[in-house]
Amino acid sequence: YATTRAALLDCCASFGRSQHDVNTSLTATGMLWTIADQDPTPSSLDDVLSKLAFLALDSRAEVRNCSVNTLFSCVVGLGHRFTSEQWRICLSQTIFGVLEQVASHVDESTTASKQALSSVREARKKANSRYKVTVHHSRDSVGKQWF
């Protein structure tokens, strides 16, 4: 049973990371939560949270957002079943691990986002298009998209 569950979780994580279609990735992320609900054993919960943390670092904002929300929903909804050790690992490694990784991506993207923003502004000036695209100020840089 454990081998089958591990293969299923790996499959969900692989579909979650698939660049083919964002809807496939979002569905796979939701399936991880379903698995956690259906099999709330300590090892299953640990594996699901690990896979969600992995998906929370995806390059696509939609997948990151869905994964982080699903991760916290699992913790809130199933946290009453956690052992003390699971809580320690969840907080110190999973949640703060994701936060640390996101912070490092923001730091890496700060320089790149300044250069990209400059390029976009330059291209916008040169473009003679009948369509105008406006980026909401809350997501106008690569760094801000990580939040």
PDB file of N, CA and C in Angstrom, residues 21-68:
ATOM      1  N   ASP A  21       0.111  22.176 -19.277  1.00  0.00           N
ATOM      2  CA  ASP A  21      -1.157  22.886 -19.090  1.00  0.00           C
ATOM      3  C   ASP A  21      -1.302  23.266 -17.622  1.00  0.00           C
ATOM      4  N   VAL A  22      -1.571  24.515 -17.355  1.00  0.00           N
ATOM      5  CA  VAL A  22      -1.667  24.975 -15.969  1.00  0.00           C
ATOM      6  C   VAL A  22      -2.852  24.335 -15.254  1.00  0.00           C
ATOM      7  N   ASN A  23      -3.933  24.058 -15.979  1.00  0.00           N
ATOM      8  CA  ASN A  23      -5.088  23.428 -15.341  1.00  0.00           C
ATOM      9  C   ASN A  23      -4.771  22.016 -14.866  1.00  0.00           C
ATOM     10  N   THR A  24      -3.937  21.309 -15.602  1.00  0.00           N
ATOM     11  CA  THR A  24      -3.494  19.986 -15.179  1.00  0.00           C
ATOM     12  C   THR A  24      -2.712  20.097 -13.872  1.00  0.00           C
ATOM     13  N   SER A  25      -1.848  21.101 -13.798  1.00  0.00           N
ATOM     14  CA  SER A  25      -1.049  21.316 -12.594  1.00  0.00           C
ATOM     15  C   SER A  25      -1.927  21.659 -11.397  1.00  0.00           C
ATOM     16  N   LEU A  26      -2.924  22.484 -11.610  1.00  0.00           N
ATOM     17  CA  LEU A  26      -3.817  22.877 -10.515  1.00  0.00           C
ATOM     18  C   LEU A  26      -4.661  21.687 -10.054  1.00  0.00           C
ATOM     19  N   THR A  27      -5.116  20.876 -10.994  1.00  0.00           N
ATOM     20  CA  THR A  27      -5.889  19.687 -10.646  1.00  0.00           C
ATOM     21  C   THR A  27      -5.041  18.701  -9.854  1.00  0.00           C
ATOM     22  N   ALA A  28      -3.794  18.520 -10.268  1.00  0.00           N
ATOM     23  CA  ALA A  28      -2.887  17.608  -9.558  1.00  0.00           C
ATOM     24  C   ALA A  28      -2.630  18.094  -8.137  1.00  0.00           C
ATOM     25  N   THR A  29      -2.530  19.396  -7.980  1.00  0.00           N
ATOM     26  CA  THR A  29      -2.337  19.966  -6.642  1.00  0.00           C
ATOM     27  C   THR A  29      -3.557  19.686  -5.770  1.00  0.00           C
ATOM     28  N   GLY A  30      -4.734  19.851  -6.327  1.00  0.00           N
ATOM     29  CA  GLY A  30      -5.960  19.538  -5.593  1.00  0.00           C
ATOM     30  C   GLY A  30      -6.062  18.071  -5.230  1.00  0.00           C
ATOM     31  N   MET A  31      -5.550  17.212  -6.100  1.00  0.00           N
ATOM     32  CA  MET A  31      -5.576  15.772  -5.817  1.00  0.00           C
ATOM     33  C   MET A  31      -4.704  15.429  -4.614  1.00  0.00           C
ATOM     34  N   LEU A  32      -3.628  16.174  -4.427  1.00  0.00           N
ATOM     35  CA  LEU A  32      -2.783  15.929  -3.254  1.00  0.00           C
ATOM     36  C   LEU A  32      -3.583  16.139  -1.972  1.00  0.00           C
ATOM     37  N   TRP A  33      -4.405  17.185  -1.954  1.00  0.00           N
ATOM     38  CA  TRP A  33      -5.229  17.445  -0.775  1.00  0.00           C
ATOM     39  C   TRP A  33      -6.247  16.321  -0.584  1.00  0.00           C
ATOM     40  N   THR A  34      -6.825  15.853  -1.676  1.00  0.00           N
ATOM     41  CA  THR A  34      -7.792  14.755  -1.597  1.00  0.00           C
ATOM     42  C   THR A  34      -7.140  13.505  -1.017  1.00  0.00           C
ATOM     43  N   ILE A  35      -5.931  13.237  -1.448  1.00  0.00           N
ATOM     44  CA  ILE A  35      -5.211  12.073  -0.914  1.00  0.00           C
ATOM     45  C   ILE A  35      -4.978  12.244   0.585  1.00  0.00           C
ATOM     46  N   ALA A  36      -4.590  13.433   0.993  1.00  0.00           N
ATOM     47  CA  ALA A  36      -4.367  13.688   2.425  1.00  0.00           C
ATOM     48  C   ALA A  36      -5.663  13.506   3.213  1.00  0.00           C
ATOM     49  N   ASP A  37      -6.777  13.940   2.649  1.00  0.00           N
ATOM     50  CA  ASP A  37      -8.075  13.774   3.312  1.00  0.00           C
ATOM     51  C   ASP A  37      -8.473  12.304   3.424  1.00  0.00           C
ATOM     52  N   GLN A  38      -8.210  11.547   2.374  1.00  0.00           N
ATOM     53  CA  GLN A  38      -8.618  10.146   2.339  1.00  0.00           C
ATOM     54  C   GLN A  38      -7.690   9.227   3.135  1.00  0.00           C
ATOM     55  N   ASP A  39      -6.427   9.635   3.257  1.00  0.00           N
ATOM     56  CA  ASP A  39      -5.449   8.815   3.971  1.00  0.00           C
ATOM     57  C   ASP A  39      -4.650   9.715   4.922  1.00  0.00           C
ATOM     58  N   PRO A  40      -5.268  10.100   6.043  1.00  0.00           N
ATOM     59  CA  PRO A  40      -4.613  11.065   6.943  1.00  0.00           C
ATOM     60  C   PRO A  40      -3.612  10.427   7.922  1.00  0.00           C
ATOM     61  N   THR A  41      -2.944   9.355   7.484  1.00  0.00           N
ATOM     62  CA  THR A  41      -1.921   8.754   8.338  1.00  0.00           C
ATOM     63  C   THR A  41      -0.709   9.689   8.394  1.00  0.00           C
ATOM     64  N   PRO A  42       0.063   9.620   9.445  1.00  0.00           N
ATOM     65  CA  PRO A  42       1.224  10.516   9.565  1.00  0.00           C
ATOM     66  C   PRO A  42       2.168  10.476   8.364  1.00  0.00           C
ATOM     67  N   SER A  43       2.470   9.303   7.849  1.00  0.00           N
ATOM     68  CA  SER A  43       3.401   9.231   6.713  1.00  0.00           C
ATOM     69  C   SER A  43       2.786   9.839   5.455  1.00  0.00           C
ATOM     70  N   SER A  44       1.500   9.638   5.246  1.00  0.00           N
ATOM     71  CA  SER A  44       0.828  10.215   4.087  1.00  0.00           C
ATOM     72  C   SER A  44       0.805  11.739   4.175  1.00  0.00           C
ATOM     73  N   LEU A  45       0.471  12.259   5.349  1.00  0.00           N
ATOM     74  CA  LEU A  45       0.443  13.714   5.524  1.00  0.00           C
ATOM     75  C   LEU A  45       1.824  14.319   5.297  1.00  0.00           C
ATOM     76  N   ASP A  46       2.851  13.672   5.822  1.00  0.00           N
ATOM     77  CA  ASP A  46       4.216  14.170   5.621  1.00  0.00           C
ATOM     78  C   ASP A  46       4.564  14.213   4.138  1.00  0.00           C
ATOM     79  N   ASP A  47       4.208  13.153   3.426  1.00  0.00           N
ATOM     80  CA  ASP A  47       4.512  13.085   1.992  1.00  0.00           C
ATOM     81  C   ASP A  47       3.736  14.139   1.202  1.00  0.00           C
ATOM     82  N   VAL A  48       2.469  14.314   1.534  1.00  0.00           N
ATOM     83  CA  VAL A  48       1.646  15.304   0.825  1.00  0.00           C
ATOM     84  C   VAL A  48       2.194  16.713   1.068  1.00  0.00           C
ATOM     85  N   LEU A  49       2.507  17.035   2.305  1.00  0.00           N
ATOM     86  CA  LEU A  49       3.039  18.370   2.600  1.00  0.00           C
ATOM     87  C   LEU A  49       4.366  18.601   1.891  1.00  0.00           C
ATOM     88  N   SER A  50       5.166  17.574   1.802  1.00  0.00           N
ATOM     89  CA  SER A  50       6.440  17.676   1.090  1.00  0.00           C
ATOM     90  C   SER A  50       6.225  17.963  -0.394  1.00  0.00           C
ATOM     91  N   LYS A  51       5.271  17.282  -0.997  1.00  0.00           N
ATOM     92  CA  LYS A  51       4.974  17.504  -2.417  1.00  0.00           C
ATOM     93  C   LYS A  51       4.394  18.899  -2.646  1.00  0.00           C
ATOM     94  N   LEU A  52       3.549  19.349  -1.742  1.00  0.00           N
ATOM     95  CA  LEU A  52       2.982  20.702  -1.879  1.00  0.00           C
ATOM     96  C   LEU A  52       4.066  21.770  -1.722  1.00  0.00           C
ATOM     97  N   ALA A  53       4.990  21.550  -0.812  1.00  0.00           N
ATOM     98  CA  ALA A  53       6.104  22.489  -0.645  1.00  0.00           C
ATOM     99  C   ALA A  53       6.944  22.529  -1.923  1.00  0.00           C
ATOM    100  N   PHE A  54       7.137  21.369  -2.541  1.00  0.00           N
ATOM    101  CA  PHE A  54       7.864  21.280  -3.801  1.00  0.00           C
ATOM    102  C   PHE A  54       7.153  22.089  -4.887  1.00  0.00           C
ATOM    103  N   LEU A  55       5.830  21.942  -4.981  1.00  0.00           N
ATOM    104  CA  LEU A  55       5.059  22.658  -6.001  1.00  0.00           C
ATOM    105  C   LEU A  55       4.934  24.151  -5.702  1.00  0.00           C
ATOM    106  N   ALA A  56       5.114  24.534  -4.447  1.00  0.00           N
ATOM    107  CA  ALA A  56       5.020  25.948  -4.075  1.00  0.00           C
ATOM    108  C   ALA A  56       6.163  26.777  -4.653  1.00  0.00           C
ATOM    109  N   LEU A  57       7.144  26.125  -5.247  1.00  0.00           N
ATOM    110  CA  LEU A  57       8.274  26.832  -5.843  1.00  0.00           C
ATOM    111  C   LEU A  57       8.244  26.783  -7.365  1.00  0.00           C
ATOM    112  N   ASP A  58       7.095  26.449  -7.916  1.00  0.00           N
ATOM    113  CA  ASP A  58       6.933  26.379  -9.362  1.00  0.00           C
ATOM    114  C   ASP A  58       7.158  27.752  -9.980  1.00  0.00           C
ATOM    115  N   SER A  59       7.558  27.765 -11.235  1.00  0.00           N
ATOM    116  CA  SER A  59       7.821  29.045 -11.905  1.00  0.00           C
ATOM    117  C   SER A  59       6.541  29.806 -12.244  1.00  0.00           C
ATOM    118  N   ARG A  60       5.398  29.116 -12.228  1.00  0.00           N
ATOM    119  CA  ARG A  60       4.125  29.770 -12.579  1.00  0.00           C
ATOM    120  C   ARG A  60       3.415  30.250 -11.319  1.00  0.00           C
ATOM    121  N   ALA A  61       3.038  31.502 -11.322  1.00  0.00           N
ATOM    122  CA  ALA A  61       2.400  32.111 -10.149  1.00  0.00           C
ATOM    123  C   ALA A  61       1.121  31.380  -9.750  1.00  0.00           C
ATOM    124  N   GLU A  62       0.336  30.931 -10.728  1.00  0.00           N
ATOM    125  CA  GLU A  62      -0.925  30.250 -10.418  1.00  0.00           C
ATOM    126  C   GLU A  62      -0.686  28.957  -9.654  1.00  0.00           C
ATOM    127  N   VAL A  63       0.317  28.215 -10.072  1.00  0.00           N
ATOM    128  CA  VAL A  63       0.625  26.937  -9.422  1.00  0.00           C
ATOM    129  C   VAL A  63       1.207  27.183  -8.034  1.00  0.00           C
ATOM    130  N   ARG A  64       2.082  28.178  -7.918  1.00  0.00           N
ATOM    131  CA  ARG A  64       2.639  28.528  -6.598  1.00  0.00           C
ATOM    132  C   ARG A  64       1.532  28.906  -5.639  1.00  0.00           C
ATOM    133  N   ASN A  65       0.653  29.773  -6.085  1.00  0.00           N
ATOM    134  CA  ASN A  65      -0.433  30.255  -5.235  1.00  0.00           C
ATOM    135  C   ASN A  65      -1.340  29.099  -4.802  1.00  0.00           C
ATOM    136  N   CYS A  66      -1.723  28.266  -5.754  1.00  0.00           N
ATOM    137  CA  CYS A  66      -2.584  27.124  -5.453  1.00  0.00           C
ATOM    138  C   CYS A  66      -1.895  26.173  -4.473  1.00  0.00           C
ATOM    139  N   SER A  67      -0.614  25.924  -4.687  1.00  0.00           N
ATOM    140  CA  SER A  67       0.126  24.995  -3.829  1.00  0.00           C
ATOM    141  C   SER A  67       0.265  25.520  -2.406  1.00  0.00           C
ATOM    142  N   VAL A  68       0.565  26.800  -2.269  1.00  0.00           N
ATOM    143  CA  VAL A  68       0.689  27.382  -0.933  1.00  0.00           C
ATOM    144  C   VAL A  68      -0.664  27.377  -0.228  1.00  0.00           C
TER     145      VAL A  68
END
